CSV table of C-alpha atoms in Angstrom, one decimal:
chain,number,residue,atom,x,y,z
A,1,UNK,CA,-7.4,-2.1,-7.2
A,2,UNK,CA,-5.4,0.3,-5.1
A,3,UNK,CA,-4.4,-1.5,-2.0
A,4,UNK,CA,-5.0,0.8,0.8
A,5,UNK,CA,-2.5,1.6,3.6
A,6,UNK,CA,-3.1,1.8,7.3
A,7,UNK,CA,-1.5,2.9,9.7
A,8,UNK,CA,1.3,0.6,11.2
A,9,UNK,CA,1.3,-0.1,15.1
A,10,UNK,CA,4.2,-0.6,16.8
A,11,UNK,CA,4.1,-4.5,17.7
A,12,UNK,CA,5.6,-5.3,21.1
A,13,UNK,CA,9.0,-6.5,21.9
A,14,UNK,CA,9.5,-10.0,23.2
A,15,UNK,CA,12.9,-9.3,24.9
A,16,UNK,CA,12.0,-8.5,28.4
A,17,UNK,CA,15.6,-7.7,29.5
A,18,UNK,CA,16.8,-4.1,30.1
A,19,UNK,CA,15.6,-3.3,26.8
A,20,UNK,CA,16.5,0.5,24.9
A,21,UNK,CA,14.1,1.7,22.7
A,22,UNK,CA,14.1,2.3,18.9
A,23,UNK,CA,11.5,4.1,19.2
A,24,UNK,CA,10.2,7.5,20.3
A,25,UNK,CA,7.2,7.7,22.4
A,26,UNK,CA,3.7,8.1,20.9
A,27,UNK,CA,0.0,8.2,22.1
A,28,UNK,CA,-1.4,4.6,22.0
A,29,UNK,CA,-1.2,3.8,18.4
A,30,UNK,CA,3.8,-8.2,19.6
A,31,UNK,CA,21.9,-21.6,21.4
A,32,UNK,CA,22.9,-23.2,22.8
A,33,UNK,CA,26.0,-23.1,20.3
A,34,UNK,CA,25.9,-19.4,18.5
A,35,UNK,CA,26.3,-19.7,15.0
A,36,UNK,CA,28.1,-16.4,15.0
A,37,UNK,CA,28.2,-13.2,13.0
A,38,UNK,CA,30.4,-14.6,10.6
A,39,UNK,CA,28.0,-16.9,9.4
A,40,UNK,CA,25.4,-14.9,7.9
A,41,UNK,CA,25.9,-15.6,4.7
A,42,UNK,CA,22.9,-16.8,2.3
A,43,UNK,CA,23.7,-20.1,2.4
A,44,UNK,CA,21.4,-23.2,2.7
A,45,UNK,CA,24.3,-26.0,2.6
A,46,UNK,CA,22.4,-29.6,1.9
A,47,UNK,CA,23.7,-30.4,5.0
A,48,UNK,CA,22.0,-28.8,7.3
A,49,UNK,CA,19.7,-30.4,9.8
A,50,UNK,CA,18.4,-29.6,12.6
A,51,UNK,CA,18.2,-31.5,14.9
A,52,UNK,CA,19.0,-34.2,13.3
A,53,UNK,CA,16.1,-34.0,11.1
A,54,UNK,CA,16.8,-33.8,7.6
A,55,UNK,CA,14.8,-32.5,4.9
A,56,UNK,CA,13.1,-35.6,3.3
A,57,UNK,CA,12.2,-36.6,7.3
A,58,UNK,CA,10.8,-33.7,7.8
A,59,UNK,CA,8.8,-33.2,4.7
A,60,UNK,CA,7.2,-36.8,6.1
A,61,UNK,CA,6.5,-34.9,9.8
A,62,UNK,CA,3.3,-34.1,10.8
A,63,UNK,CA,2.8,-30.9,13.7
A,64,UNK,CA,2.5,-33.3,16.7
A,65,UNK,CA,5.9,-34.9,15.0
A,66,UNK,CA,7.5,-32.5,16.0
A,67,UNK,CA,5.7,-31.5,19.7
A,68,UNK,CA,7.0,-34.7,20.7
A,69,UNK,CA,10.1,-34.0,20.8
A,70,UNK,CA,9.5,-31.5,23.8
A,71,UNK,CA,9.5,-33.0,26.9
A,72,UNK,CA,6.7,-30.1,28.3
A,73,UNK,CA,4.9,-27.4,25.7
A,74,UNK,CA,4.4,-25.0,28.5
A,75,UNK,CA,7.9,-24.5,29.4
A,76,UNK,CA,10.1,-25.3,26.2
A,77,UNK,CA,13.8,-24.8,26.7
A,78,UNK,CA,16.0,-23.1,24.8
A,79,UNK,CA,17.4,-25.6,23.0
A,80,UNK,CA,13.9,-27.5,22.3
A,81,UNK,CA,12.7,-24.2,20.8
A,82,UNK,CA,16.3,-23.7,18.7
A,83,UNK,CA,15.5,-27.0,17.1
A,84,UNK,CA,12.4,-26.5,16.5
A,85,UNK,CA,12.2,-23.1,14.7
A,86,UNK,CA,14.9,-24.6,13.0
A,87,UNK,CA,12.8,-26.5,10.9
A,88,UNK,CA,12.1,-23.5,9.1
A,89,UNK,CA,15.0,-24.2,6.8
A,90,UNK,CA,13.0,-26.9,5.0
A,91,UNK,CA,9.6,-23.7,4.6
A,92,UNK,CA,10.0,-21.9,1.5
A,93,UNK,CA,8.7,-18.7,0.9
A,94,UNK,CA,6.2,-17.3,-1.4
A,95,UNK,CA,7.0,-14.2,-3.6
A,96,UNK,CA,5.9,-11.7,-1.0
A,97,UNK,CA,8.1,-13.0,1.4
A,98,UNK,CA,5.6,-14.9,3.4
A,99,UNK,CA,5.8,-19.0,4.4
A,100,UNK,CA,3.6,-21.1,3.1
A,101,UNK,CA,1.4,-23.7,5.1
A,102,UNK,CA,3.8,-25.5,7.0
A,103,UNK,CA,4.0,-28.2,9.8
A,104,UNK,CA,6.6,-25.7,11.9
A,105,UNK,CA,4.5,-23.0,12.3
A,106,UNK,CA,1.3,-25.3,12.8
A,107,UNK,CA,3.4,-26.4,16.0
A,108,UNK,CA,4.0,-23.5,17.3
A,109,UNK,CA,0.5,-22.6,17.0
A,110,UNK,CA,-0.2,-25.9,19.3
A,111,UNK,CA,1.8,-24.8,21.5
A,112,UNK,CA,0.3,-21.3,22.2
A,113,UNK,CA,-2.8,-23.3,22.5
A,114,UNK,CA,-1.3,-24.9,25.7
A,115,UNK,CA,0.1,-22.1,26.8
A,116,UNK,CA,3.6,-22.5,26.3
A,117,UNK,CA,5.9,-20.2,24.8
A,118,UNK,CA,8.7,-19.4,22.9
A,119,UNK,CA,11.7,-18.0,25.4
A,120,UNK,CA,12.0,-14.5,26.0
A,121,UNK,CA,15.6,-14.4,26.2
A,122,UNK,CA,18.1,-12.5,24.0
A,123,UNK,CA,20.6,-15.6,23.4
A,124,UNK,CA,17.2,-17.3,21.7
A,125,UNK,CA,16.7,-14.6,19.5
A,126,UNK,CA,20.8,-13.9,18.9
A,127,UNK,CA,21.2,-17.5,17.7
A,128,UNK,CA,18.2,-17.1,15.4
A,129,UNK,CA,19.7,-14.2,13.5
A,130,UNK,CA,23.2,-15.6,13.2
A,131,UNK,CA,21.7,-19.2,12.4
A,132,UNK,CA,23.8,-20.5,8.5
A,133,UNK,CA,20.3,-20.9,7.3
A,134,UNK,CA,18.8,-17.7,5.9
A,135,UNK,CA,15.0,-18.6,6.2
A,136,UNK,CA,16.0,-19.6,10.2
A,137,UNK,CA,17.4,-16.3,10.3
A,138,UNK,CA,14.5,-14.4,8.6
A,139,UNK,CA,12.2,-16.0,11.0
A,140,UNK,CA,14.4,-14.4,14.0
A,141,UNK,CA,14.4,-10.9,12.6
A,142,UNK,CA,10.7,-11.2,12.3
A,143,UNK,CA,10.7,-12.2,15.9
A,144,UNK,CA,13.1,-9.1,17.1
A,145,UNK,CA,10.1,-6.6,17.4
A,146,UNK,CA,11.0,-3.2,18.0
A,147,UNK,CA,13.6,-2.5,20.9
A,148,UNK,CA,16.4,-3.8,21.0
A,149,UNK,CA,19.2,-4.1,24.0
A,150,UNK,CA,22.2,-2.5,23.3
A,151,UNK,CA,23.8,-6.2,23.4
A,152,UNK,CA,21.2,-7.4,21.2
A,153,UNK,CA,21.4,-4.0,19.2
A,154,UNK,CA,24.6,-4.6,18.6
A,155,UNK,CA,24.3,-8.1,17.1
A,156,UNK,CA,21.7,-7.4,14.9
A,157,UNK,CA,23.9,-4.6,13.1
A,158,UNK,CA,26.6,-7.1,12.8
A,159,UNK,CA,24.4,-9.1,11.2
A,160,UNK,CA,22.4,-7.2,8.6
A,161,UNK,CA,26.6,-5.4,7.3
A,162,UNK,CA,26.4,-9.0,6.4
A,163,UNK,CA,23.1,-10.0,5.2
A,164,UNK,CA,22.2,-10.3,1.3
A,165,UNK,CA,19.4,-13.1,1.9
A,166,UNK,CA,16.3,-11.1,0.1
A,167,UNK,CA,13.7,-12.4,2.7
A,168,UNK,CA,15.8,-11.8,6.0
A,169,UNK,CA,16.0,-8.1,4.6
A,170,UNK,CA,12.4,-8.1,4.2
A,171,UNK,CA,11.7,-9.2,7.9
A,172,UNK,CA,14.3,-7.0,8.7
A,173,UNK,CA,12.8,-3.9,7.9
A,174,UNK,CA,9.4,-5.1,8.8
A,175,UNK,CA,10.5,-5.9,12.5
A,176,UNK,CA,13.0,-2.4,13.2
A,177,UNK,CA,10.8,0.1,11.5
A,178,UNK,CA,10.4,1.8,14.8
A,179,UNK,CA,14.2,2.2,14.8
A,180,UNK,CA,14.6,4.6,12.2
A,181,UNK,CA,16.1,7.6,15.4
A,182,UNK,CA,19.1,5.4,15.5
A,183,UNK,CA,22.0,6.3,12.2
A,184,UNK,CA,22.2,2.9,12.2
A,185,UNK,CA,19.0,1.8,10.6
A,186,UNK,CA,18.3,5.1,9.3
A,187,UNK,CA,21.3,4.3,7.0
A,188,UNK,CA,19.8,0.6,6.5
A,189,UNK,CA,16.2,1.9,5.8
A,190,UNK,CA,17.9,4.2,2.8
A,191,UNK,CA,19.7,1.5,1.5
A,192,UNK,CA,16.7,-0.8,1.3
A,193,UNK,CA,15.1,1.8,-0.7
A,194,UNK,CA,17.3,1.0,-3.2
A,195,UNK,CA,16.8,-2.7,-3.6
A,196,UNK,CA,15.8,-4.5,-7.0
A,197,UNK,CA,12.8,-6.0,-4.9
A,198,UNK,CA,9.9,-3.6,-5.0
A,199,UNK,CA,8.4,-5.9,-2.1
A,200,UNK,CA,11.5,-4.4,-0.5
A,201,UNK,CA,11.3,-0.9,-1.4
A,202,UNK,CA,8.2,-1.0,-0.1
A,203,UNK,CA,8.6,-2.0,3.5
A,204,UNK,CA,11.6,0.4,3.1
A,205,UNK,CA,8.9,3.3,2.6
A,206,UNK,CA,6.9,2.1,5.6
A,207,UNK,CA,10.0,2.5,7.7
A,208,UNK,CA,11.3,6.0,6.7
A,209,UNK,CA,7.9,8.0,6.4
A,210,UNK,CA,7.5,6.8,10.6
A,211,UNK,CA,7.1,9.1,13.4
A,212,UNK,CA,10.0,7.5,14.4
A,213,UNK,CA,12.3,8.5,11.7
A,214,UNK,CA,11.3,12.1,12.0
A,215,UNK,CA,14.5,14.1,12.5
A,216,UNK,CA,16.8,11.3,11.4
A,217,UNK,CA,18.9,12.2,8.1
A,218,UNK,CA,18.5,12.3,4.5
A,219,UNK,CA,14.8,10.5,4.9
A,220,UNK,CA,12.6,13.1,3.4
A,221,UNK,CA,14.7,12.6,0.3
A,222,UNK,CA,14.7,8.9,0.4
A,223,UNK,CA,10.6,9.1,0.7
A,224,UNK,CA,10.4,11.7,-2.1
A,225,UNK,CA,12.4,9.3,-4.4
A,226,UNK,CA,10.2,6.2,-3.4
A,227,UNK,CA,7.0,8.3,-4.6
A,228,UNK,CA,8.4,8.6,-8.0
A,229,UNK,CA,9.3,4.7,-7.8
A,230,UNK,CA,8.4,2.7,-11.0
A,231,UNK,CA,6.2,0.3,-8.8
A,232,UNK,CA,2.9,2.0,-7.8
A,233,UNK,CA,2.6,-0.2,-5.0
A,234,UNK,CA,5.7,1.7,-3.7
A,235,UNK,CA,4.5,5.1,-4.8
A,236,UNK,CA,1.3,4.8,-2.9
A,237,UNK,CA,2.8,3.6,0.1
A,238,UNK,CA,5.6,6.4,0.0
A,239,UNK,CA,2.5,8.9,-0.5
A,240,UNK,CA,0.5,8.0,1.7
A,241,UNK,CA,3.6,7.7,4.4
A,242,UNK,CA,5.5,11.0,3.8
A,243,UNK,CA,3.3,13.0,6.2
A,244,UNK,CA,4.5,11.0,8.9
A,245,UNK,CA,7.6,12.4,8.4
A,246,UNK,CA,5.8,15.9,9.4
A,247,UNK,CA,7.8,17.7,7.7
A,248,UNK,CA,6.7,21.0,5.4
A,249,UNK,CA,9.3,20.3,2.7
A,250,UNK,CA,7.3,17.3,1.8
A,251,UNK,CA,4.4,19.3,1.1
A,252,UNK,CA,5.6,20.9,-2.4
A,253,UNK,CA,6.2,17.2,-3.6
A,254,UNK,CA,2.8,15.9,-2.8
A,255,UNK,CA,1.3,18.9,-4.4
A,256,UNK,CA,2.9,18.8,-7.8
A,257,UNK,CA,1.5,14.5,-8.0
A,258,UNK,CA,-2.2,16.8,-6.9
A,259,UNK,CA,-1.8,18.5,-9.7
A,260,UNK,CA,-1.0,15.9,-12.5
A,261,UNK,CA,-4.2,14.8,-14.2
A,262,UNK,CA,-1.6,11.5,-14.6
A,263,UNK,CA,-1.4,10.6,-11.2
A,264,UNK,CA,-4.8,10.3,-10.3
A,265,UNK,CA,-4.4,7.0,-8.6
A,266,UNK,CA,-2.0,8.4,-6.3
A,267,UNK,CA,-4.5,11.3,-5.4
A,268,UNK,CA,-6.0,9.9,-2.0
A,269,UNK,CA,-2.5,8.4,-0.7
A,270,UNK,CA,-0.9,12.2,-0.7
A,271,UNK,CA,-4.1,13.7,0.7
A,272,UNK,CA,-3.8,11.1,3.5
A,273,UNK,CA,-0.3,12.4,4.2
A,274,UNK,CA,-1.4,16.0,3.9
A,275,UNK,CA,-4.0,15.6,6.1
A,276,UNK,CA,-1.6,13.5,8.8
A,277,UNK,CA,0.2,16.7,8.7
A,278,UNK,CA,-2.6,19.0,9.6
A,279,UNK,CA,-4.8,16.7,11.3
A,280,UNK,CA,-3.1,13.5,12.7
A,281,UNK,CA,-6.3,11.8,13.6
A,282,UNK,CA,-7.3,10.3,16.5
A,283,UNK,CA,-4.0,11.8,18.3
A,284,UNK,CA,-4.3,15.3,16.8
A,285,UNK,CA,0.0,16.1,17.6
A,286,UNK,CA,0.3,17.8,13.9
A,287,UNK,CA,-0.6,21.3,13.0
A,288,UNK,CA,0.6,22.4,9.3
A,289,UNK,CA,-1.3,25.5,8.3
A,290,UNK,CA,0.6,25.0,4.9
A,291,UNK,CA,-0.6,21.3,4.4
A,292,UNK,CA,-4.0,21.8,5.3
A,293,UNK,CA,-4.4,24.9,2.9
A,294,UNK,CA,-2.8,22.5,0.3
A,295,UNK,CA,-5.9,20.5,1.2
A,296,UNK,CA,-8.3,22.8,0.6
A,297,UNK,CA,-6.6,23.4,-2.4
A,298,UNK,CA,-7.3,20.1,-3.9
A,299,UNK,CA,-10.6,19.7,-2.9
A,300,UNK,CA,-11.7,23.2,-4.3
A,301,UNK,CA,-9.9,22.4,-7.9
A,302,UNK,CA,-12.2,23.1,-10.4
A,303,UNK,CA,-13.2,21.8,-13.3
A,304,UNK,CA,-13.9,18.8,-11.4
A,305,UNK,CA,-14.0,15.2,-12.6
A,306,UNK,CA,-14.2,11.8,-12.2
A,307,UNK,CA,-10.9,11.7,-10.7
A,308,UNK,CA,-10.4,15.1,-9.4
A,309,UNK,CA,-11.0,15.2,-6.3
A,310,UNK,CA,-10.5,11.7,-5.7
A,311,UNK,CA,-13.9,10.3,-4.0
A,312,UNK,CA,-11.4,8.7,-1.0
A,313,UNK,CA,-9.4,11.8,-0.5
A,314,UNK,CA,-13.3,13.4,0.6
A,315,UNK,CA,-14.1,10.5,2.4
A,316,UNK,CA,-10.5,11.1,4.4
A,317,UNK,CA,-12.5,14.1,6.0
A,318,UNK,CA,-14.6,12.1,8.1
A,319,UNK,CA,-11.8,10.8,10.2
A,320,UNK,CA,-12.4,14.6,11.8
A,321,UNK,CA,-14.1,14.2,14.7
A,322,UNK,CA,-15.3,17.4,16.3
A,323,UNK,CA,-15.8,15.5,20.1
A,324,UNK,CA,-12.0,15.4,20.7
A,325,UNK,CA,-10.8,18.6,18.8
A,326,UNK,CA,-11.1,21.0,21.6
A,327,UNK,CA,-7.5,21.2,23.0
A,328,UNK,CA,-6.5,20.8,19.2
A,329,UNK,CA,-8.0,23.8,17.5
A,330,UNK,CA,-6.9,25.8,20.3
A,331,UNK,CA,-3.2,25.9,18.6
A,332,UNK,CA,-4.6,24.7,15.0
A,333,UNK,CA,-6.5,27.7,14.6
A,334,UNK,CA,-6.5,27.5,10.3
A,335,UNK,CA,-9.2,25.0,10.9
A,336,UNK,CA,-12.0,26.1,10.0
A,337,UNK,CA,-14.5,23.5,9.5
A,338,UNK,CA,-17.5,25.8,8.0
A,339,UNK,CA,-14.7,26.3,4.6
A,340,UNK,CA,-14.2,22.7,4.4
A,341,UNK,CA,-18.2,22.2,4.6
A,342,UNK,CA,-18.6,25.0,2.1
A,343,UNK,CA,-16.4,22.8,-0.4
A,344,UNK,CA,-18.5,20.0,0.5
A,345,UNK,CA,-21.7,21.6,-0.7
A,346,UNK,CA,-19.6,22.7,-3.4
A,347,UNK,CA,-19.0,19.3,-4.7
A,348,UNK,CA,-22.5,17.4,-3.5
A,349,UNK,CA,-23.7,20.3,-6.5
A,350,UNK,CA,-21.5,20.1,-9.1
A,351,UNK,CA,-22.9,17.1,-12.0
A,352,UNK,CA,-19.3,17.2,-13.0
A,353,UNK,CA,-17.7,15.2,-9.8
A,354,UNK,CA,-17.7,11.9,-9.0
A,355,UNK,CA,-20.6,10.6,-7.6
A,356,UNK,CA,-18.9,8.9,-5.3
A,357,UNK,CA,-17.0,11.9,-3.8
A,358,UNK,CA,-20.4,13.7,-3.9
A,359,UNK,CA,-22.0,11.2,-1.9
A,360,UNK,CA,-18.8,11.2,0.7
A,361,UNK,CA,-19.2,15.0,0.7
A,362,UNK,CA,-23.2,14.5,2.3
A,363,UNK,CA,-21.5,12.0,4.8
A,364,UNK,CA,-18.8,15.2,6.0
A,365,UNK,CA,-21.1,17.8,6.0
A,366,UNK,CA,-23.1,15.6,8.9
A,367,UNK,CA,-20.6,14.5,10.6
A,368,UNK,CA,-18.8,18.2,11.3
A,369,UNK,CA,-21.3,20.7,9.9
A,370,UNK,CA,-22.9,23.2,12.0
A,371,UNK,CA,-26.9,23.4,11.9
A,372,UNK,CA,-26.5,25.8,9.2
A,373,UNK,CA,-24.3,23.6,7.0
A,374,UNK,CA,-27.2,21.2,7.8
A,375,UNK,CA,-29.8,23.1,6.8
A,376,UNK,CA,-27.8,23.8,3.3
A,377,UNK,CA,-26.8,20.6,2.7
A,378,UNK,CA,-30.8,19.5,3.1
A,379,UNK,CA,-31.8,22.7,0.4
A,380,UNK,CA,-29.0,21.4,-1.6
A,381,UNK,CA,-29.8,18.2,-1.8
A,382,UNK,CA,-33.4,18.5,-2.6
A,383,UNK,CA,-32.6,20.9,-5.8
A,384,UNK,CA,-30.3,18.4,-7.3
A,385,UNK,CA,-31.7,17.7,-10.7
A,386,UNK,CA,-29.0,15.7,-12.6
A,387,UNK,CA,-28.9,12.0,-13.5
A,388,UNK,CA,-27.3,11.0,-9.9
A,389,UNK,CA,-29.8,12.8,-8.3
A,390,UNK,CA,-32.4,10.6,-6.9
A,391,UNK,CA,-29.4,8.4,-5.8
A,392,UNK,CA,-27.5,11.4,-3.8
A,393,UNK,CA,-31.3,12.0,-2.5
A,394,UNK,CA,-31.5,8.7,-1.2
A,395,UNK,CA,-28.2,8.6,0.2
A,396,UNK,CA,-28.7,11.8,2.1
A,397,UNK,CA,-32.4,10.0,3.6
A,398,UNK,CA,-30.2,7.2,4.7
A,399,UNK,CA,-27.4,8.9,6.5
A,400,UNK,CA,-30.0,10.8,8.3
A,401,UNK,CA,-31.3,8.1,10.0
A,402,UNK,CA,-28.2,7.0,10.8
A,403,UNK,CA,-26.7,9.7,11.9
C-alpha cells in the first residue's frame, strides 16, 4: 500500500534563548562537562556509563529506578537530566530509526506527567549532540527542533562535518528540515540524499522539497533525482514534495512520470505537488497557471483506465474550498472551477475509469460545482447504465444528504 504523505509542521523549538530562525515565515501550518566536537565519532566504547550505571544495571532498572535518582521531577537540573537521557546509550534502535520500548523514555514520560521538564537551555542540548555515545547524540538532534542560536548553530555544524552515526543523521535531518535557507544545511540536505539508507534519502526529500528550502541552491535537482530513486518510498515522497519547492522547472519532471503508464503508483504524489503549486490549500500563497493546466491535463487524458487518472489524484480536488478562495482567485485567475467540474462529469460517465475516481468525481462536483454543474451531475448520474451504476447511484443519494 502506498504510504501517504502529509504535510510536515514545523515542530517548536525548545531553546528559548535569543534564538535565529531556520526557517522562513509561513501561515499557521515542539554538561556539565562538554564532551566536545571532537568526539563525535560513532563510537559506543563498553565503557561508558552514565552515571555510573552500566549496562547490565540498567537493563535490571525499572522507570521509577531511575526517577529516584532526581531529587524533584518538576525542576530537574542539568546534570540530573544529562544522566538521565544518558541512559539512552543502553536503547537500541529499530530499522526505521526509532527506539524501542524502553525504561528511559517511560521516565521521561513520568515526568511530564508531574509537570517537570527537560531544561531549556542550550548547554543541555550542546552536551547532548557532542555526547561519545551516538544514540545519546541522536536523541539530542531529535531534541534541537528547528531554530537554532547562532552559538548553538554553530555547534551543531561542527558536529554533523563529523557525524557518520546512520541514526544521528536520521534525527538530524528530521529535526533541521526547516533550515534548508541556510548553505549550510542546504549542502547537508544534498548530501543526505545520497546516502546508502533509503530511510535516509527519504527524510532528505522531506527536507529539500520545504517552503523553506525554496531559493536555496541546487535543490530542485537534488528533488528531481530523489523521484527517480530506486526506493518508491523515496520516489513518492520526493513527488509528492517537489511542489513545495514552487518552482515551474519542476513541472516538466512531474509531467513526463504523468505520462508513463509505468508509474502509475506515483500518479497521485505528483498531482499533489502540482496542485501545491497552483492551489496551496488551506493557505492559497501559490499561483502556477502552468501547473494547474498540467492538472487539467491529467485528469482529461483519455482513454481512461484503472489507473489513469488515479482515483486519489480526483479526490485531491476536494481540498478546494470555494469559502476562502475570494482574495485567491483574484490573482489566480486560470481557475476556473466550471472546467474542472466539466472533467468531473467527464469521468463520473466514462465505464472505462476507475470507479473509485468516478465516485471521487460526484464528491467534487458538490463540493465546488455551481447549480448547474449540479443539476448535470444529477442528469448524469441517473443515465448511468453500466455495471457500477447502481453503486455511483447510491453514492451520489448518499453525498446528498450529507452534503
Amino acid at each position: 500500500m502506498k504510504r501517504k504523505i502529509i504535510s510536515m509542521l514545523l515542530i517548536a523549538s525548545m531553546i528559548v534563548i535569543s534564538t535565529t530562525s531556520c526557517g522562513k515565515e509561513k501561515p499557521a501550518e515542539d554538561k556539565k562537562v562538554s564532551a566536545g566536537t571532537e568526539k563525535t565519532k560513532s563510537t559506543n566504547t563498553q565503557d561508558y556509563e552514565p552515571a555510573g550505571v552500566t549496562k547490565k544495571e540498567y537493563q535490571n532498572m525499572t522507570a521509577q529506578d531511575l526517577l529516584d535518582r532526581i531529587k524533584d521531577l518538576e525542576n530537574l537540573t542539568e546534570d540530573e537530566a544529562v544522566e538521565l537521557v544518558s541512559t539512552f546509550a543502553y536503547v537500541d534502535y529499530d530499522e526505521e530509526f526509532e527506539r524501542v520500548e524502553n525504561i528511559t523514555d517511560e521516565a521521561l514520560e513520568m515526568i511530564r506527567d508531574e509537570g517537570g521538564s527537560l531544561p531549556d537551555d542550550e548547554s543541555f542540548l550542546e552536551t547532548l549532540i557532542t555526547s561519545e555515545n551516538s544514540k545519546v547524540r541522536a536523541y539530542g538532534f531529535g531534541e534541537l527542533g528547528g531554530f537554532l542560536s547562532d552559538t548553538l548553530g554553530k555547534t551543531v555544524k561542527e558536529t554533523l562535518d563529523k557525524e557518520t552515526d546512520q541514526a544521528v543523521l536520521y534525527a538530524a535531518i528530521d529535526s533541521l528540515s526547516s533550515c534548508g535557507e541556510d548553505p549550510y544545511f542546504a549542502k547537508f540536505f544534498i548530501k543526505m540524499a545520497e546516502n546508502e539508507n533509503p530511510l535516509i534519502r527519504e527524510q532528505a526529500a522531506f527536507a529539500i522539497g520545504n517552503q523553506w528550502s525554496i531559493g536555496a541552491e541546487g535543490m530542485e535537482e537534488a528533488i528531481v533525482k530523489l523521484m527517480k530513486d530506486e526506493d518508491i518510498t523515496v520516489q513518492e515522497t520526493a513527488c509528492s514534495r517537489a511542489g513545495e519547492l514552487a518552482n515551474d522547472q519542476l513541472i516538466e519532471p512531474l509531467v513526463e512520470i504523468l505520462n508513463d503508464p509505468e508509474q502509475i503508483d506515483l500518479h497521485d504524489e505528483c498531482i499533489e505537488s502540482l496542485m501545491t503549486m497552483w492551489l496551496d490549500a488551506p493557505f492559497y500563497n501559490n499561483m502556477s497557471e502552468a501547473a494547474y493546466r498540467a492538472t487539467i491535463d491529467y485528469l482529461s487524458t483519455t482513454p481512461r483506465t484503472e489507473g489513469v487518472p488515479a482515483w486519489d489524484a480526483v479526490f485531491r480536488l476536494r481540498n478546494i474550498d470555494e469559502e476562502d478562495l475570494d482574495e485567491w482567485k483574484t490573482k489566480a485567475t486560470y481557475y476556473d472551477s466550471d472546467e474542472i467540474c466539466n472533467i468531473m462529469i467527464d469521468i463520473l460517465a466514462d465505464p472505462e475509469a476507475d470507479w473509485l475516481a468516478r465516485n471521487q468525481a460526484i464528491s467534487v462536483i458538490i463540493k465546488i460545482g455551481s447549480d448547474a454543474q449540479k443539476e448535470t451531475l444529477k442528469s448524469t448520474v441517473e443515465g448511468l447504465t453500466d455495471e457500477e451504476a447502481s453503486y455511483l447511484q447510491e453514492k451520489y443519494t448518499e453525498a446528498i444528504e450529507e452534503s
